[in-house]
Short mmCIF file of C-alpha atoms and ligand atoms in Angstrom, two decimals:
data_model
loop_
_atom_site.label_atom_id
_atom_site.label_comp_id
_atom_site.label_asym_id
_atom_site.label_seq_id
_atom_site.Cartn_x
_atom_site.Cartn_y
_atom_site.Cartn_z
CA UNK E 23 21.07 13.68 6.09
CA UNK E 24 20.86 10.74 4.35
CA UNK E 25 18.29 9.20 2.38
CA UNK E 26 18.27 6.14 -0.46
CA UNK E 27 18.34 8.75 -4.14
CA UNK E 28 17.28 7.16 -7.73
CA UNK E 29 19.51 9.24 -9.21
CA UNK E 30 18.71 8.55 -13.10
CA UNK E 31 16.42 6.78 -15.32
CA UNK E 32 16.86 2.39 -16.05
CA UNK E 33 17.67 -0.06 -13.84
CA UNK E 34 19.40 0.47 -10.69
CA UNK E 35 20.54 3.58 -10.18
CA UNK E 36 19.76 3.80 -6.76
CA UNK E 37 22.42 4.15 -3.91
CA UNK E 38 22.16 6.41 0.03
CA UNK E 39 23.93 9.33 -0.56
CA UNK E 40 24.83 12.35 1.56
CA UNK E 41 21.86 14.70 0.85
CA UNK E 42 21.61 18.77 2.20
CA UNK E 43 18.77 19.01 4.56
CA UNK E 44 15.39 19.95 2.31
CA UNK E 45 14.40 23.98 3.53
CA UNK E 46 10.24 23.41 3.56
CA UNK E 47 8.76 26.69 1.12
CA UNK E 48 4.69 28.82 1.91
CA UNK E 49 3.09 26.02 3.03
CA UNK E 50 5.40 22.88 3.94
CA UNK E 51 6.33 21.12 7.03
CA UNK E 52 9.54 19.82 7.79
CA UNK E 53 9.15 16.44 8.93
CA UNK E 54 12.09 14.75 10.71
CA UNK E 55 10.88 10.73 9.20
CA UNK E 56 11.02 8.30 12.84
CA UNK E 57 9.93 5.20 10.43
CA UNK E 58 9.76 4.48 6.61
CA UNK E 59 8.63 1.06 4.83
CA UNK E 60 9.00 0.38 1.87
CA UNK E 61 6.53 -1.41 -0.47
CA UNK E 62 6.30 -2.76 -3.80
CA UNK E 63 6.32 0.85 -5.82
CA UNK E 64 9.99 1.19 -4.43
CA UNK E 65 10.06 -2.56 -6.52
CA UNK E 66 9.11 -1.14 -9.64
CA UNK E 67 11.19 2.48 -8.83
CA UNK E 68 14.29 0.40 -9.05
CA UNK E 69 13.19 -1.55 -12.33
CA UNK E 70 12.34 1.57 -14.20
CA UNK E 71 8.65 -0.09 -14.95
CA UNK E 72 7.24 2.74 -12.27
CA UNK E 73 4.49 4.85 -15.73
CA UNK E 74 2.99 7.55 -13.47
CA UNK E 75 0.65 9.49 -14.91
CA UNK E 76 1.25 13.12 -15.86
CA UNK E 77 3.48 14.69 -14.06
CA UNK E 78 7.18 12.75 -14.71
CA UNK E 79 9.15 11.61 -11.69
CA UNK E 80 12.62 13.90 -11.92
CA UNK E 81 15.67 13.07 -10.63
CA UNK E 82 17.59 12.80 -8.03
CA UNK E 83 14.56 11.65 -7.15
CA UNK E 84 14.57 10.55 -2.37
CA UNK E 85 12.41 8.07 -2.85
CA UNK E 86 9.42 6.18 0.55
CA UNK E 87 5.83 7.35 0.80
CA UNK E 88 4.10 5.20 3.78
CA UNK E 89 6.13 7.48 6.76
CA UNK E 90 5.92 8.43 10.30
CA UNK E 91 7.88 11.35 12.31
CA UNK E 92 7.70 14.30 14.03
CA UNK E 93 7.35 17.91 12.55
CA UNK E 94 10.43 20.23 13.16
CA UNK E 95 9.60 23.76 11.67
CA UNK E 96 6.56 24.86 9.11
CA UNK E 97 7.37 26.84 6.02
CA UNK E 98 7.36 30.93 5.77
CA UNK E 99 4.03 32.68 7.38
CA UNK E 100 2.94 28.68 6.97
CA UNK E 101 0.56 27.43 9.59
CA UNK E 102 0.18 23.95 11.34
CA UNK E 103 0.67 22.18 13.88
CA UNK E 104 3.54 22.54 16.23
CA UNK E 105 7.10 21.38 16.62
CA UNK E 106 7.34 17.51 17.94
CA UNK E 107 3.69 16.37 16.73
CA UNK E 108 3.08 13.33 15.54
CA UNK E 109 1.94 11.91 12.85
CA UNK E 110 1.85 10.28 9.84
CA UNK E 111 1.91 11.50 5.94
CA UNK E 112 -0.45 10.86 2.99
CA UNK E 113 1.23 10.18 -0.03
CA UNK E 114 -1.05 11.79 -2.49
CA UNK E 115 -1.85 15.73 -3.13
CA UNK E 116 -4.34 16.71 -5.68
CA UNK E 117 -4.02 20.66 -8.10
CA UNK E 118 -7.16 20.99 -5.66
CA UNK E 119 -8.75 22.59 -9.18
CA UNK E 120 -9.68 19.90 -11.43
CA UNK E 121 -12.89 17.57 -11.56
CA UNK E 122 -11.56 15.54 -9.44
CA UNK E 123 -10.40 17.28 -7.12
CA UNK E 124 -13.25 19.10 -6.60
CA UNK E 125 -14.72 15.87 -5.78
CA UNK E 126 -12.49 15.40 -3.21
CA UNK E 127 -11.54 12.08 -4.70
CA UNK E 128 -8.14 13.43 -6.21
CA UNK E 129 -6.83 10.45 -5.44
CA UNK E 130 -7.73 10.47 -9.15
CA UNK E 131 -6.50 13.51 -10.21
CA UNK E 132 -3.78 13.81 -13.50
CA UNK E 133 -1.55 15.73 -11.75
CA UNK E 134 -0.70 14.62 -8.86
CA UNK E 135 1.76 14.54 -6.49
CA UNK E 136 2.71 11.48 -4.31
CA UNK E 137 6.23 12.25 -2.11
CA UNK E 138 8.01 9.94 -3.53
CA UNK E 139 8.34 8.91 -7.40
CA UNK E 140 6.47 13.21 -7.88
CA UNK E 141 8.80 15.73 -5.12
CA UNK E 142 11.63 14.07 -2.38
CA UNK E 143 9.85 11.00 -0.34
CA UNK E 144 10.45 9.75 2.68
CA UNK E 145 13.54 6.87 3.18
CA UNK E 146 15.42 9.99 4.24
CA UNK E 147 16.51 11.57 7.92
CA UNK E 148 13.81 14.02 6.66
CA UNK E 149 11.39 15.17 4.29
CA UNK E 150 8.95 17.95 3.63
CA UNK E 151 6.14 17.95 2.22
CA UNK E 152 2.65 20.10 1.73
CA UNK E 153 1.27 20.49 5.24
CA UNK E 154 -2.20 19.52 3.88
CA UNK E 155 -0.14 15.69 3.80
CA UNK E 156 -0.38 15.89 7.71
CA UNK E 157 -2.01 13.32 9.74
CA UNK E 158 -1.89 13.87 13.26
CA UNK E 159 -1.52 11.17 15.32
CA UNK E 160 -3.88 9.28 18.36
CA UNK E 161 -1.18 8.57 21.19
CA UNK E 162 -3.00 4.79 20.86
CA UNK E 163 -1.16 4.55 17.11
CA UNK E 164 2.32 4.46 17.83
CA UNK E 165 4.48 5.52 14.61
CA UNK E 166 5.78 2.78 14.30
CA UNK E 167 2.08 1.24 12.66
CA UNK E 168 1.51 4.87 12.11
CA UNK E 169 4.34 4.72 8.69
CA UNK E 170 2.02 1.89 7.25
CA UNK E 171 -1.21 4.09 7.28
CA UNK E 172 -0.65 4.79 4.10
CA UNK E 173 -0.55 1.31 2.64
CA UNK E 174 -3.68 0.25 5.27
CA UNK E 175 -5.56 3.53 3.78
CA UNK E 176 -5.54 1.19 0.97
CA UNK E 177 -6.98 -1.23 2.00
CA UNK E 178 -9.97 0.36 4.11
CA UNK E 179 -11.32 2.62 0.90
CA UNK E 180 -10.60 -1.55 -1.13
CA UNK E 181 -12.91 -1.70 1.94
CA UNK E 182 -15.18 0.77 1.42
CA UNK E 183 -15.83 -0.07 -2.01
CA UNK E 184 -16.79 -3.58 -1.22
CA UNK E 185 -18.37 -3.60 1.73
CA UNK E 186 -18.93 -7.37 2.12
CA UNK E 187 -21.03 -8.04 4.26
CA UNK E 188 -21.08 -11.26 8.16
CA UNK E 189 -20.16 -13.85 6.35
CA UNK E 190 -19.67 -14.05 3.04
CA UNK E 191 -16.52 -15.79 1.88
CA UNK E 192 -13.96 -13.90 0.88
CA UNK E 193 -10.16 -15.05 -0.66
CA UNK E 194 -7.31 -12.53 -1.26
CA UNK E 195 -5.01 -13.93 -3.96
CA UNK E 196 -1.25 -12.02 -3.13
CA UNK E 197 0.53 -13.15 0.94
CA UNK E 198 2.24 -9.50 -0.10
CA UNK E 199 2.01 -6.46 1.95
CA UNK E 200 -1.47 -5.22 0.31
CA UNK E 201 -2.80 -9.10 -0.07
CA UNK E 202 -2.41 -9.28 4.22
CA UNK E 203 -3.57 -5.68 5.18
CA UNK E 204 -6.74 -6.58 3.13
CA UNK E 205 -7.19 -9.78 5.15
CA UNK E 206 -7.14 -8.09 8.65
CA UNK E 207 -9.79 -5.83 7.44
CA UNK E 208 -11.62 -8.12 6.10
CA UNK E 209 -11.63 -10.10 9.08
CA UNK E 210 -12.59 -6.86 11.47
CA UNK E 211 -15.57 -6.94 8.71
CA UNK E 212 -15.74 -10.05 10.02
CA UNK E 213 -15.91 -11.80 6.10
CA UNK E 214 -15.77 -15.48 6.15
CA UNK E 215 -14.55 -18.25 5.97
CA UNK E 216 -10.94 -16.24 4.66
CA UNK E 217 -9.19 -18.41 2.24
CA UNK E 218 -5.45 -16.72 0.98
CA UNK E 219 -3.39 -18.46 -2.17
CA UNK E 220 0.10 -18.08 -2.88
CA UNK E 221 2.89 -19.41 -5.13
CA UNK E 222 5.89 -21.41 -4.19
CA UNK E 223 8.08 -19.31 -2.20
CA UNK E 224 5.16 -17.84 0.21
CA UNK E 225 5.73 -20.37 2.58
CA UNK E 226 6.62 -17.78 5.37
CA UNK E 227 3.66 -15.14 4.27
CA UNK E 228 1.17 -17.78 4.12
CA UNK E 229 2.26 -18.41 7.88
CA UNK E 230 1.69 -14.41 8.78
CA UNK E 231 -1.91 -15.32 6.93
CA UNK E 232 -2.80 -18.30 9.47
CA UNK E 233 -1.92 -16.14 12.55
CA UNK E 234 -3.82 -12.77 10.87
CA UNK E 235 -6.90 -14.91 10.68
CA UNK E 236 -7.06 -16.52 7.55
CA UNK E 237 -9.09 -19.68 7.93
CA UNK E 238 -6.54 -21.22 4.73
CA UNK E 239 -3.67 -19.92 2.88
CA UNK E 240 -1.92 -22.64 1.05
CA UNK E 241 0.04 -22.84 -2.37
CA UNK E 242 -2.12 -22.63 -5.17
CA UNK E 243 -1.62 -22.44 -8.65
CA UNK E 244 -4.95 -22.11 -11.00
CA UNK E 245 -6.10 -25.39 -10.98
CA UNK E 246 -5.55 -26.27 -7.42
CA UNK E 247 -7.02 -22.42 -6.44
CA UNK E 248 -10.03 -23.64 -8.07
CA UNK E 249 -10.18 -26.81 -7.21
CA UNK E 250 -9.75 -25.90 -2.90
CA UNK E 251 -12.21 -23.61 -3.33
CA UNK E 252 -14.97 -24.99 -4.98
CA UNK E 253 -14.31 -27.55 -2.07
CA UNK E 254 -15.10 -24.87 0.62
CA UNK E 255 -17.78 -23.35 -0.94
CA UNK E 256 -19.94 -26.05 -2.53
CA UNK E 257 -19.28 -25.07 -6.01
CA UNK E 258 -20.65 -21.76 -5.77
CA UNK E 259 -16.77 -19.94 -5.52
CA UNK E 260 -15.65 -16.56 -3.39
CA UNK E 261 -17.72 -14.27 -2.60
CA UNK E 262 -15.51 -11.80 -2.72
CA UNK E 263 -11.95 -11.97 -4.56
CA UNK E 264 -9.67 -9.73 -3.68
CA UNK E 265 -5.77 -10.13 -6.66
CA UNK E 266 -2.88 -8.68 -4.80
CA UNK E 267 -0.36 -10.53 -6.98
CA UNK E 268 -0.06 -8.44 -10.07
CA UNK E 269 0.38 -11.10 -12.24
CA UNK E 270 -0.96 -12.63 -14.99
CA UNK E 271 -2.34 -15.76 -13.50
CA UNK E 272 -3.59 -13.83 -11.14
CA UNK E 273 -5.95 -12.40 -12.25
CA UNK E 274 -7.49 -14.59 -14.03
CA UNK E 275 -7.09 -17.15 -10.26
CA UNK E 276 -9.41 -14.54 -9.60
CA UNK E 277 -11.62 -14.91 -11.81
CA UNK E 278 -12.44 -18.24 -11.09
CA UNK E 279 -12.85 -18.87 -8.51
CA UNK E 280 -15.00 -15.30 -7.96
CA UNK E 281 -19.13 -16.55 -7.32
CA UNK E 282 -21.92 -15.96 -9.41
CA UNK E 283 -23.18 -11.59 -8.14
CA UNK E 284 -19.85 -11.87 -7.03
CA UNK E 285 -17.24 -8.75 -6.46
CA UNK E 286 -13.87 -8.92 -7.72
CA UNK E 287 -11.27 -6.22 -7.23
CA UNK E 288 -7.56 -6.09 -8.27
CA UNK E 289 -4.81 -4.04 -6.47
CA UNK E 290 -2.15 -5.14 -8.27
CA UNK E 291 -0.58 -3.55 -10.65
CA UNK E 292 -0.51 -6.33 -13.37
CA UNK E 293 -0.87 -5.22 -17.38
CA UNK E 294 -1.66 -6.82 -20.60
CA UNK E 295 -3.45 -10.45 -18.65
CA UNK E 296 -5.55 -12.58 -20.60
CA UNK E 297 -8.94 -13.25 -20.26
CA UNK E 298 -12.20 -14.17 -20.92
CA UNK E 299 -14.45 -11.00 -20.62
CA UNK E 300 -18.01 -13.58 -20.88
CA UNK E 301 -17.43 -15.07 -17.56
CA UNK E 302 -17.75 -10.83 -16.35
CA UNK E 303 -21.14 -10.81 -17.70
CA UNK E 304 -21.57 -14.98 -16.86
CA UNK E 305 -20.87 -14.40 -13.72
CA UNK E 306 -23.14 -11.22 -13.82
CA UNK E 307 -19.33 -9.64 -11.41
CA UNK E 308 -18.79 -6.16 -9.78
CA UNK E 309 -14.55 -5.89 -10.99
CA UNK E 310 -13.38 -3.59 -9.08
CA UNK E 311 -10.08 -0.89 -9.12
CA UNK E 312 -9.47 0.95 -6.50
CA UNK E 313 -6.10 4.01 -6.23
CA UNK E 314 -4.30 4.94 -3.65
CA UNK E 315 -6.75 6.23 -0.68
CA UNK E 316 -7.97 9.97 0.00
CA UNK E 317 -8.01 11.41 4.07
CA UNK E 318 -11.19 9.81 4.93
CA UNK E 319 -9.83 6.36 4.71
CA UNK E 320 -7.21 7.53 7.00
CA UNK E 321 -9.31 8.70 9.38
CA UNK E 322 -10.91 5.58 9.25
CA UNK E 323 -8.14 3.36 8.85
CA UNK E 324 -6.49 5.61 12.63
CA UNK E 325 -9.92 4.39 13.84
CA UNK E 326 -9.20 1.09 12.84
CA UNK E 327 -6.00 0.44 14.42
CA UNK E 328 -7.19 2.36 17.33
CA UNK E 329 -9.46 0.03 17.83
CA UNK E 330 -6.84 -3.19 18.21
CA UNK E 331 -9.37 -4.47 15.19
CA UNK E 332 -5.90 -4.68 13.08
CA UNK E 333 -2.20 -4.65 13.99
CA UNK E 334 -0.29 -3.51 11.61
CA UNK E 335 3.22 -3.25 13.17
CA UNK E 336 2.55 -8.01 13.16
CA UNK E 337 3.19 -7.66 8.50
CA UNK E 338 6.63 -5.83 9.76
CA UNK E 339 9.29 -8.95 9.12
CA UNK E 340 12.81 -6.24 8.98
CA UNK E 341 13.95 -3.19 10.80
CA UNK E 342 17.13 -1.17 9.97
CA UNK E 343 18.56 1.23 10.21
CA UNK E 344 19.21 3.67 7.25
CA UNK E 345 21.91 3.21 6.11
CA UNK E 346 21.51 -0.33 5.61
CA UNK E 347 18.20 1.17 3.15
CA UNK E 348 20.64 -0.24 -0.21
CA UNK E 349 19.60 -3.65 1.15
CA UNK E 350 15.81 -3.15 0.68
CA UNK E 351 14.59 -4.33 -2.57
CA UNK E 352 16.96 -7.09 -2.70
CA UNK E 353 15.16 -7.93 0.78
CA UNK E 354 11.88 -7.41 -0.46
CA UNK E 355 12.64 -9.74 -3.67
CA UNK E 356 13.62 -12.41 -1.49
CA UNK E 357 9.81 -13.30 -0.81
CA UNK E 358 10.49 -14.11 3.45
CA UNK E 359 10.05 -9.79 3.51
CA UNK E 360 6.01 -8.85 3.70
CA UNK E 361 7.55 -5.08 5.81
CA UNK E 362 10.40 -3.79 5.86
CA UNK E 363 10.93 -0.83 8.49
CA UNK E 364 13.41 2.00 8.07
CA UNK E 365 13.85 3.81 11.71
CA UNK E 366 16.14 7.25 9.55
CA UNK E 367 16.61 8.77 12.82
CA UNK E 368 18.93 5.36 14.27
ZN1 ZN X 406 3.32 1.57 -1.11
ZN1 ZN X 407 -6.97 18.10 -9.55
#
């Protein structure tokens, strides 16, 4: 089968290869991948910037963790859904025994497995996953939407932690896939006005943000963002700020524009950033981090897709056969792409 493989550590070393179809072990299921998306994590893996938890990335590694497909076959002695059942794949699985796993927070397990990071991923024609990682789909959820449930569940998790009140102003910094997914859930939750801030080169993503319901979607540096937000909120600032830009400036801008008593979420993967920590005190802020998602977020994500309140497919800007998978990284970097969706069976 064809698969996109990170062959070795170091920058690059990612290529389309012909590899054997995996065989499901006990507790696992073989899934035929129908749709498989790419996100910023694959860029980090490509550039050798991804740093996992305790468990190292194995090489060679098939990448990809946002996927949907059809059940093919269960491992020996394993019970699970019948062949041809439509499924999405949950990215994270925990050890099942640590403090966080026992509490159901296996997104915090230090010994986690993550498809496409610690075990073979889904930018391939077939993938094996633990049966417990299958998410069964109602008929109304297409396999294309289902391939986006993994990142969307993270946005649902963010919403769960933010609990916005209707009519609270919210800003999203960074109009990438995660930013636009957060825009859609915040809109469904009634936050308003919704402001999306981007950088030079984000123009087409900002245009998409407007069609998805952003009241204001503009290119703005730190100073322009502060001015625009002051103007929109009578100088008060945004009750909610979601930082999905992943840059140092995005984090700084978020702190600048969040209102007193506001909530700030950092989702971007910026590392060291110079901030005035006193701002957190002076503004009486709630600063949240959100990592991955667990099963209840998938359930809620499916409910939202089913209700029509969010339209995940509208984020797909590129559709490609898996044979073109090596183009994923340069296309992602181009700024024109929001979500690139591969059709491995095609
Ligand atoms: Zn992802
Ligand atoms: Zn654990």
